[in-house]
Coordinates of C-alpha atoms in Angstrom, one line a residue:
M1 CA 17.0 -59.7 -40.5
P2 CA 17.7 -63.4 -40.3
P3 CA 19.4 -65.1 -43.3
R4 CA 17.3 -66.8 -45.9
S5 CA 19.1 -70.1 -45.4
Y6 CA 19.5 -72.0 -42.2
D7 CA 22.4 -73.9 -40.5
P8 CA 21.7 -77.7 -41.1
S9 CA 23.5 -78.5 -37.8
K10 CA 21.1 -76.1 -36.0
L11 CA 18.1 -77.9 -37.6
Q12 CA 19.5 -81.3 -36.5
Q13 CA 19.9 -80.0 -32.9
L14 CA 16.3 -78.7 -32.9
A15 CA 15.0 -82.0 -34.3
E16 CA 16.9 -84.1 -31.7
R17 CA 15.6 -81.9 -28.9
E18 CA 12.0 -82.0 -30.1
A19 CA 12.2 -85.8 -30.5
Q20 CA 13.4 -86.1 -26.8
T21 CA 10.6 -83.8 -25.7
F22 CA 8.0 -85.9 -27.5
S23 CA 9.3 -89.1 -26.0
K24 CA 9.3 -87.6 -22.5
H25 CA 5.6 -86.5 -22.7
H26 CA 4.2 -89.5 -24.5
P27 CA 5.0 -92.5 -22.3
R28 CA 1.7 -94.3 -23.0
S29 CA 2.0 -93.9 -26.7
A30 CA 5.5 -95.3 -26.4
Q31 CA 4.2 -98.3 -24.5
L32 CA 1.5 -99.0 -27.0
A33 CA 3.9 -98.6 -29.9
E34 CA 6.1 -101.3 -28.5
E35 CA 3.1 -103.6 -27.8
A36 CA 1.7 -103.0 -31.3
K37 CA 4.9 -104.3 -32.9
H38 CA 4.0 -107.8 -31.8
Y39 CA 0.7 -107.8 -33.8
L40 CA 0.8 -105.1 -36.5
Y41 CA 3.3 -104.8 -39.3
G42 CA 5.4 -101.8 -38.5
G43 CA 3.4 -101.4 -35.3
V44 CA 0.5 -99.7 -37.0
P45 CA -2.7 -100.8 -38.8
M46 CA -1.6 -99.0 -42.0
H47 CA 2.1 -98.8 -42.8
W48 CA 2.1 -95.0 -43.5
M49 CA 0.9 -94.3 -40.0
S50 CA 4.6 -94.7 -38.9
D51 CA 5.8 -92.1 -41.4
W52 CA 5.0 -89.1 -39.2
S53 CA 7.7 -86.9 -37.7
T54 CA 7.3 -88.5 -34.3
P55 CA 10.0 -90.9 -33.0
F56 CA 7.2 -93.5 -32.5
P57 CA 3.5 -93.5 -33.5
M58 CA 1.2 -91.3 -31.4
F59 CA -2.0 -93.1 -30.4
V60 CA -5.3 -91.2 -30.3
Q61 CA -7.9 -91.5 -27.5
H62 CA -10.7 -89.5 -29.1
A63 CA -11.4 -86.7 -31.5
R64 CA -14.3 -84.2 -31.8
G65 CA -14.7 -81.1 -33.9
A66 CA -11.3 -79.5 -34.6
E67 CA -9.3 -81.2 -31.9
F68 CA -8.3 -84.6 -30.6
T69 CA -6.7 -86.0 -27.4
D70 CA -4.0 -88.6 -27.4
V71 CA -3.7 -91.6 -25.0
D72 CA -1.4 -89.5 -22.8
G73 CA -4.2 -87.0 -22.2
L74 CA -2.7 -84.2 -24.4
R75 CA -5.0 -82.0 -26.5
Y76 CA -4.2 -81.0 -30.0
A77 CA -5.7 -78.4 -32.4
D78 CA -6.2 -80.5 -35.5
F79 CA -5.5 -78.7 -38.8
C80 CA -4.9 -82.1 -40.6
L81 CA -8.5 -83.4 -40.1
G82 CA -7.7 -86.8 -41.5
D83 CA -6.0 -85.3 -44.6
T84 CA -9.5 -84.2 -45.7
G85 CA -11.4 -87.3 -44.5
S86 CA -12.8 -85.2 -41.6
M87 CA -12.7 -81.9 -43.5
F88 CA -15.9 -80.7 -41.7
G89 CA -14.7 -81.7 -38.3
H90 CA -14.5 -85.0 -36.3
S91 CA -17.9 -86.6 -35.5
P92 CA -20.1 -83.8 -36.9
E93 CA -23.3 -83.9 -34.8
P94 CA -25.8 -84.7 -37.6
V95 CA -23.7 -87.7 -38.7
A96 CA -23.2 -88.8 -35.1
N97 CA -26.9 -88.6 -34.5
V98 CA -27.7 -90.7 -37.6
I99 CA -25.1 -93.3 -36.6
A100 CA -26.6 -93.6 -33.1
E101 CA -30.2 -93.7 -34.4
Y102 CA -29.7 -96.3 -37.2
A103 CA -26.9 -98.4 -35.8
A104 CA -29.3 -101.2 -34.9
Q105 CA -31.2 -101.1 -38.2
G106 CA -28.9 -103.1 -40.4
Y107 CA -25.9 -102.3 -42.5
T108 CA -25.4 -104.4 -45.6
T109 CA -28.2 -106.1 -47.6
M110 CA -27.0 -105.8 -51.2
L111 CA -30.2 -103.8 -51.9
P112 CA -30.8 -100.1 -52.4
S113 CA -32.5 -97.9 -49.9
E114 CA -34.6 -94.7 -50.3
D115 CA -31.6 -92.7 -49.0
A116 CA -29.6 -93.7 -52.1
I117 CA -32.1 -91.7 -54.3
A118 CA -31.8 -88.7 -52.1
V119 CA -28.0 -88.9 -52.2
G120 CA -28.0 -89.2 -56.0
R121 CA -30.4 -86.2 -56.3
E122 CA -28.2 -84.1 -54.0
L123 CA -25.0 -85.0 -55.8
G124 CA -26.5 -84.1 -59.2
Q125 CA -27.7 -80.7 -58.0
R126 CA -24.4 -79.9 -56.4
F127 CA -21.9 -81.1 -59.0
G128 CA -23.9 -81.0 -62.3
L129 CA -23.7 -84.6 -63.4
P130 CA -27.0 -86.6 -63.6
Y131 CA -26.0 -90.2 -62.8
W132 CA -24.1 -91.6 -59.9
Q133 CA -22.6 -94.8 -58.5
M134 CA -21.2 -95.3 -54.9
A135 CA -17.9 -96.9 -53.9
T136 CA -16.0 -97.3 -50.7
T137 CA -12.9 -95.2 -51.3
A138 CA -11.8 -92.7 -53.9
T139 CA -9.3 -95.2 -55.1
D140 CA -12.1 -97.6 -56.0
A141 CA -14.1 -94.8 -57.7
N142 CA -11.1 -93.8 -59.7
R143 CA -10.4 -97.4 -60.7
W144 CA -13.9 -97.8 -61.9
A145 CA -13.8 -94.4 -63.7
L146 CA -10.8 -95.6 -65.7
R147 CA -12.4 -98.9 -66.5
W148 CA -15.5 -97.3 -67.8
A149 CA -13.6 -94.7 -69.8
R150 CA -11.6 -97.4 -71.5
A151 CA -14.8 -99.5 -72.1
V152 CA -16.9 -96.8 -73.7
T153 CA -14.1 -95.3 -75.8
G154 CA -12.5 -98.6 -76.9
R155 CA -9.1 -97.0 -76.1
K156 CA -6.5 -98.1 -73.5
I157 CA -4.3 -95.1 -72.9
I158 CA -4.8 -92.8 -69.8
I159 CA -3.1 -89.5 -69.3
V160 CA -2.2 -88.3 -65.8
F161 CA -0.1 -85.4 -64.5
D162 CA 3.3 -85.7 -63.0
G163 CA 3.1 -85.8 -59.2
C164 CA -0.7 -86.5 -59.3
Y165 CA -2.7 -88.1 -56.4
H166 CA -5.6 -90.4 -57.1
G167 CA -5.3 -92.8 -54.2
T168 CA -3.6 -96.1 -54.9
V169 CA -4.9 -96.8 -58.4
D170 CA -2.2 -98.8 -60.1
E171 CA -2.2 -96.8 -63.3
T172 CA -1.5 -93.5 -61.5
M173 CA 1.7 -94.8 -59.9
V174 CA 3.8 -93.3 -62.7
R175 CA 6.0 -90.2 -63.0
L176 CA 7.7 -88.2 -65.7
Q177 CA 11.4 -88.6 -66.0
Q178 CA 13.4 -86.9 -68.8
G179 CA 10.4 -86.8 -70.9
K180 CA 9.5 -90.4 -70.4
T181 CA 6.8 -92.2 -68.4
V182 CA 8.3 -94.3 -65.7
H183 CA 7.2 -96.2 -62.6
R184 CA 7.2 -94.3 -59.3
K185 CA 10.1 -95.0 -57.1
G186 CA 9.4 -97.5 -54.3
L187 CA 6.5 -99.2 -56.1
S188 CA 6.5 -102.5 -54.3
G189 CA 5.3 -105.6 -55.9
Q190 CA 4.5 -104.1 -59.3
A191 CA 4.3 -107.0 -61.8
L192 CA 2.8 -105.2 -64.9
D193 CA 4.4 -102.5 -67.0
L194 CA 2.2 -99.5 -66.3
T195 CA 4.0 -97.4 -68.8
Q196 CA 2.5 -99.5 -71.7
Y197 CA -0.9 -97.8 -71.2
M198 CA -0.1 -94.6 -69.4
R199 CA 1.3 -91.2 -70.4
V200 CA 2.5 -88.6 -67.9
V201 CA 2.6 -84.8 -68.7
E202 CA 3.4 -81.8 -66.6
F203 CA 0.5 -79.9 -65.1
N204 CA -0.1 -76.5 -66.8
D205 CA 1.9 -77.6 -69.9
L206 CA -0.7 -77.4 -72.6
E207 CA 1.8 -78.0 -75.4
A208 CA 2.8 -81.3 -73.8
L209 CA -0.8 -82.2 -73.2
A210 CA -1.7 -81.6 -76.9
H211 CA 1.2 -83.7 -78.0
A212 CA 0.2 -86.6 -75.7
L213 CA -3.3 -86.4 -77.0
K214 CA -2.3 -86.2 -80.7
P215 CA -2.2 -89.9 -81.5
N216 CA -6.0 -90.0 -80.9
D217 CA -5.7 -93.1 -78.7
V218 CA -6.3 -91.7 -75.2
A219 CA -9.4 -92.9 -73.4
A220 CA -9.3 -90.3 -70.6
V221 CA -7.3 -87.6 -68.8
L222 CA -7.5 -88.2 -65.1
C223 CA -7.0 -84.8 -63.4
E224 CA -7.1 -83.1 -60.0
P225 CA -8.4 -79.5 -60.7
A226 CA -5.4 -78.4 -58.7
M227 CA -2.6 -80.7 -57.7
T228 CA -2.7 -81.3 -53.9
N229 CA -0.4 -84.1 -52.8
I230 CA 3.0 -83.0 -54.0
G231 CA 2.5 -79.6 -52.5
M232 CA -0.3 -77.6 -54.0
V233 CA 0.0 -76.6 -57.6
L234 CA -2.8 -74.3 -58.9
P235 CA -3.9 -74.2 -62.6
D236 CA -2.9 -71.3 -64.8
K237 CA -5.6 -69.0 -65.9
N238 CA -7.8 -70.6 -68.6
Y239 CA -5.9 -73.9 -68.2
H240 CA -9.0 -75.9 -67.6
Q241 CA -10.9 -74.4 -70.5
A242 CA -8.0 -75.4 -72.8
L243 CA -7.8 -78.9 -71.2
R244 CA -11.5 -79.4 -71.9
R245 CA -11.2 -78.1 -75.5
L246 CA -8.3 -80.4 -76.2
T247 CA -9.9 -83.5 -74.8
R248 CA -13.1 -82.9 -76.7
E249 CA -11.2 -82.4 -80.0
Q250 CA -9.6 -85.8 -79.6
G251 CA -12.7 -87.7 -78.4
T252 CA -11.0 -88.1 -75.0
L253 CA -13.0 -88.2 -71.7
L254 CA -12.2 -85.9 -68.8
I255 CA -12.2 -87.4 -65.3
I256 CA -12.1 -84.8 -62.5
D257 CA -11.0 -86.1 -59.1
E258 CA -12.2 -83.6 -56.4
T259 CA -11.2 -85.7 -53.4
H260 CA -8.9 -82.9 -52.1
T261 CA -10.2 -79.9 -54.0
I262 CA -13.6 -80.3 -52.5
S263 CA -12.2 -77.7 -50.1
T264 CA -12.9 -75.1 -52.8
G265 CA -16.6 -74.6 -52.0
F266 CA -20.0 -76.1 -52.0
G267 CA -19.8 -77.7 -55.4
G268 CA -16.1 -78.1 -55.4
Y269 CA -13.7 -76.7 -57.9
T270 CA -16.0 -78.0 -60.6
K271 CA -18.9 -75.7 -59.7
A272 CA -16.7 -72.7 -58.7
F273 CA -14.8 -72.7 -62.0
G274 CA -17.4 -74.2 -64.4
L275 CA -15.5 -77.4 -65.2
E276 CA -17.4 -79.8 -67.4
P277 CA -16.1 -83.3 -66.6
D278 CA -17.4 -86.5 -68.3
L279 CA -16.8 -88.4 -65.1
F280 CA -16.4 -87.0 -61.5
V281 CA -14.8 -88.7 -58.5
L282 CA -15.0 -87.6 -54.8
G283 CA -14.1 -89.6 -51.7
K284 CA -12.8 -88.8 -48.2
P285 CA -15.2 -86.3 -46.5
I286 CA -18.4 -87.3 -48.5
A287 CA -19.8 -89.4 -45.6
G288 CA -18.5 -87.4 -42.6
G289 CA -15.4 -89.5 -42.1
L290 CA -16.8 -93.0 -42.8
P291 CA -15.4 -94.9 -45.8
C292 CA -17.4 -93.9 -48.9
S293 CA -16.9 -92.3 -52.3
V294 CA -18.9 -91.4 -55.4
L295 CA -18.6 -91.6 -59.1
G296 CA -20.6 -89.3 -61.3
V297 CA -21.1 -89.6 -65.1
S298 CA -22.5 -87.3 -67.7
A299 CA -25.7 -88.2 -69.6
E300 CA -23.6 -89.0 -72.8
V301 CA -21.2 -91.3 -70.9
A302 CA -24.2 -93.0 -69.2
Q303 CA -25.8 -93.6 -72.6
R304 CA -22.6 -95.1 -73.9
M305 CA -22.3 -97.3 -70.8
Q306 CA -25.9 -98.6 -71.4
Q307 CA -25.1 -99.3 -75.1
L308 CA -22.0 -101.2 -74.1
K309 CA -23.9 -103.4 -71.7
A310 CA -26.6 -104.0 -74.2
Q311 CA -24.0 -105.2 -76.8
Q312 CA -22.4 -107.5 -74.2
R313 CA -25.7 -109.1 -73.4
T314 CA -26.2 -110.1 -77.1
D315 CA -22.6 -111.3 -77.6
P316 CA -22.1 -114.7 -76.0
E317 CA -18.3 -114.2 -76.0
Q318 CA -18.7 -111.0 -74.0
H319 CA -21.6 -111.8 -71.7
A320 CA -20.3 -112.9 -68.3
G321 CA -23.4 -112.9 -66.3
H322 CA -24.3 -110.6 -63.5
G323 CA -21.8 -108.6 -61.4
H324 CA -18.7 -109.4 -63.3
S325 CA -17.9 -106.0 -64.8
G326 CA -14.7 -105.5 -62.9
M327 CA -16.4 -102.8 -60.8
G328 CA -18.0 -103.1 -57.4
T329 CA -17.3 -104.4 -53.9
T330 CA -19.8 -106.0 -51.6
L331 CA -19.8 -103.3 -48.9
S332 CA -20.1 -100.4 -51.3
A333 CA -23.4 -98.4 -51.2
N334 CA -24.6 -100.3 -48.1
M335 CA -27.7 -98.7 -46.7
F336 CA -26.0 -97.6 -43.4
T337 CA -23.5 -95.5 -45.3
M338 CA -26.1 -94.1 -47.6
R339 CA -28.1 -92.9 -44.6
V340 CA -24.9 -91.3 -43.2
M341 CA -23.9 -89.7 -46.5
R342 CA -27.4 -88.2 -46.9
A343 CA -27.1 -86.6 -43.5
N344 CA -23.6 -85.4 -44.2
L345 CA -24.6 -83.8 -47.6
E346 CA -27.8 -82.2 -46.3
Q347 CA -26.7 -81.0 -42.9
V348 CA -22.8 -80.9 -42.8
M349 CA -21.4 -80.2 -46.2
T350 CA -23.5 -77.1 -46.6
E351 CA -23.0 -73.7 -48.1
A352 CA -23.1 -72.2 -44.6
A353 CA -20.3 -74.5 -43.6
Y354 CA -18.1 -73.3 -46.4
A355 CA -19.0 -69.7 -45.6
D356 CA -17.6 -70.3 -42.1
M357 CA -14.5 -72.3 -43.1
I358 CA -13.1 -70.4 -46.0
P359 CA -12.7 -67.0 -44.2
K360 CA -10.9 -68.9 -41.4
A361 CA -8.6 -70.4 -44.0
E362 CA -8.0 -66.9 -45.5
Y363 CA -7.2 -65.6 -42.0
L364 CA -4.7 -68.4 -41.6
A365 CA -3.2 -67.8 -45.0
Q366 CA -2.8 -64.1 -44.2
G367 CA -1.1 -64.8 -40.9
L368 CA 1.4 -67.1 -42.6
R369 CA 2.1 -64.5 -45.3
E370 CA 2.9 -61.9 -42.7
L371 CA 5.2 -64.4 -41.0
I372 CA 7.0 -65.1 -44.3
S373 CA 7.3 -61.4 -44.9
K374 CA 8.5 -60.6 -41.4
H375 CA 11.4 -63.1 -41.6
Q376 CA 12.0 -62.7 -45.4
L377 CA 11.6 -66.4 -45.9
P378 CA 11.8 -67.9 -49.4
W379 CA 8.5 -69.5 -48.9
C380 CA 5.0 -69.1 -50.5
I381 CA 1.4 -69.7 -49.6
T382 CA -1.1 -71.5 -51.7
Q383 CA -4.8 -71.8 -50.9
I384 CA -7.9 -73.6 -52.3
G385 CA -10.9 -72.6 -50.3
A386 CA -10.6 -74.1 -46.8
R387 CA -7.2 -75.6 -47.6
V388 CA -3.9 -73.7 -47.1
E389 CA -0.3 -74.8 -47.6
F390 CA 3.1 -73.2 -47.1
Q391 CA 5.8 -74.4 -49.5
F392 CA 9.6 -73.9 -49.4
S393 CA 9.8 -71.9 -52.6
A394 CA 9.7 -68.1 -53.2
T395 CA 7.0 -68.4 -55.8
A396 CA 4.1 -70.8 -56.2
P397 CA 5.0 -73.9 -58.2
R398 CA 3.4 -74.4 -61.6
T399 CA 4.2 -78.1 -62.1
G400 CA 4.7 -81.2 -60.0
R401 CA 8.4 -81.1 -60.7
E402 CA 8.7 -77.5 -59.4
A403 CA 6.7 -78.4 -56.3
E404 CA 8.9 -81.5 -55.6
A405 CA 12.0 -79.4 -56.0
A406 CA 10.8 -77.2 -53.2
F407 CA 10.7 -80.2 -50.7
D408 CA 12.9 -80.0 -47.7
D409 CA 12.1 -83.2 -45.8
E410 CA 14.3 -82.5 -42.8
L411 CA 12.9 -79.0 -42.3
E412 CA 9.4 -80.2 -42.8
Q413 CA 9.7 -83.0 -40.3
C414 CA 11.2 -80.7 -37.7
I415 CA 8.4 -78.1 -38.1
H416 CA 5.7 -80.8 -37.8
L417 CA 7.3 -82.2 -34.6
Y418 CA 7.8 -78.7 -33.1
L419 CA 4.2 -78.0 -33.7
L420 CA 3.0 -81.3 -32.3
N421 CA 5.0 -80.7 -29.1
R422 CA 3.0 -77.5 -28.7
G423 CA -0.4 -78.9 -29.4
M424 CA -0.7 -78.2 -33.1
M425 CA -1.1 -80.8 -35.8
I426 CA -0.9 -80.2 -39.5
T427 CA -0.9 -82.8 -42.4
P428 CA 2.1 -85.0 -42.5
F429 CA 4.2 -85.5 -45.7
H430 CA 3.6 -81.9 -46.7
N431 CA 2.6 -78.6 -45.1
M432 CA -1.1 -78.6 -45.6
M433 CA -3.7 -77.2 -43.2
L434 CA -7.5 -77.3 -43.2
A435 CA -10.0 -75.1 -41.4
C436 CA -13.4 -76.6 -40.5
P437 CA -16.5 -75.1 -38.9
A438 CA -15.2 -76.0 -35.4
T439 CA -11.8 -74.4 -36.0
Q440 CA -11.1 -71.6 -33.5
T441 CA -9.4 -68.3 -34.4
T442 CA -7.4 -68.6 -31.2
D443 CA -6.0 -71.9 -32.5
I444 CA -5.1 -70.3 -35.8
D445 CA -3.3 -67.5 -33.9
Q446 CA -1.5 -70.1 -31.8
L447 CA -0.4 -72.1 -34.9
V448 CA 1.1 -69.0 -36.6
T449 CA 2.7 -67.9 -33.3
T450 CA 4.2 -71.3 -32.8
L451 CA 5.6 -71.5 -36.3
D452 CA 7.0 -68.0 -35.8
A453 CA 8.8 -69.2 -32.7
F454 CA 10.3 -72.1 -34.6
V455 CA 11.5 -69.8 -37.4
Q456 CA 13.1 -67.5 -34.8
E457 CA 14.8 -70.4 -33.1
L458 CA 16.2 -71.8 -36.4
Y459 CA 17.2 -68.6 -38.0
Q460 CA 18.1 -66.4 -35.0
G461 CA 18.5 -68.4 -31.9

């Protein structure tokens, strides 16, 4: 059997070879990457688009279903799917049809449409919260959720978990270091001291959570049901029940962010495991790949929101007129997006879709487990519904710190590039894969076979 560790020089040789191979087969992307440097910072429209494993950005020509084609005419099986943004496939037909039909009927009017009612009704039935607001990104929705939580509780402190992911909300850009809340490394341009109103605890550490809640000054706990962006970290058995009990005992609101864990099933992790959030956030796939997110609130929180607004209207020092609550953007909840989100909820994000996707993800997870066993690798597999990840640790991590300790950036980057050069794309920055209704079993087999070939080259070749 191959050794459990690898030769770093061998990995470097593989990485250099794969970079040369990519450059050879992507002349058009190379040309566009050079041209883009004259107009786009870093040569890309979003700076992180240059952080992939490729020696230069790869430019996409078109995407459909579970695959895309780049500008050099090369086809890829897509297991990234926009890091959940296209979790049900690129350009799902019902969404594409609605876009084509209503593209000439207006976009933004600053007025509600009938579709908004249908969307709110569907969201309530699916996730269990009665009242909803729409935003443009999950970052926006999380920011508004925190503002509302502070407003209705009269408290300022927010608790998050070490290594959490909630978009680019300022408050969540904190980590736990030697028991203290500190700013995340590389946090550019941060002027305010985030640690003044934030507390960070380890996921799955109920003792630390209870201690952080004890001062009775916490407005909300903002929580992914399972951590997803530092490598997947699943909750311990009964962890969420204890989390809910502790927050209620201290009068603290619970915000559940399902932007990634919506892969769990039709009603997300919230419905599957009976979570009872006070506020609920979901973005990315909610409108079939178009920018949109939602914020749900319980009846009790909605009542407290109404009471707060009523108090402000009667207090001349608090009343600021219309539209100055610190929440809302002009393009949010536009009627075009509402129409698209309605079609996506009713015809794409269906129970039938999940019934198709999750078995495919289970098939992928099993194939990866067999690969790990075959080569006696100190890796593990984690899965949340249609989402699968392999991590460089022998056992599944329980905290963000453990998940981060399992990172091997050089190995990860080489694997991703090796897969890309053979027509397979997985999510950058970690080893996450998604299965959608259009995912083919043959592509899953090819992904596992290709990863197997990489392992053999690195450990045996």
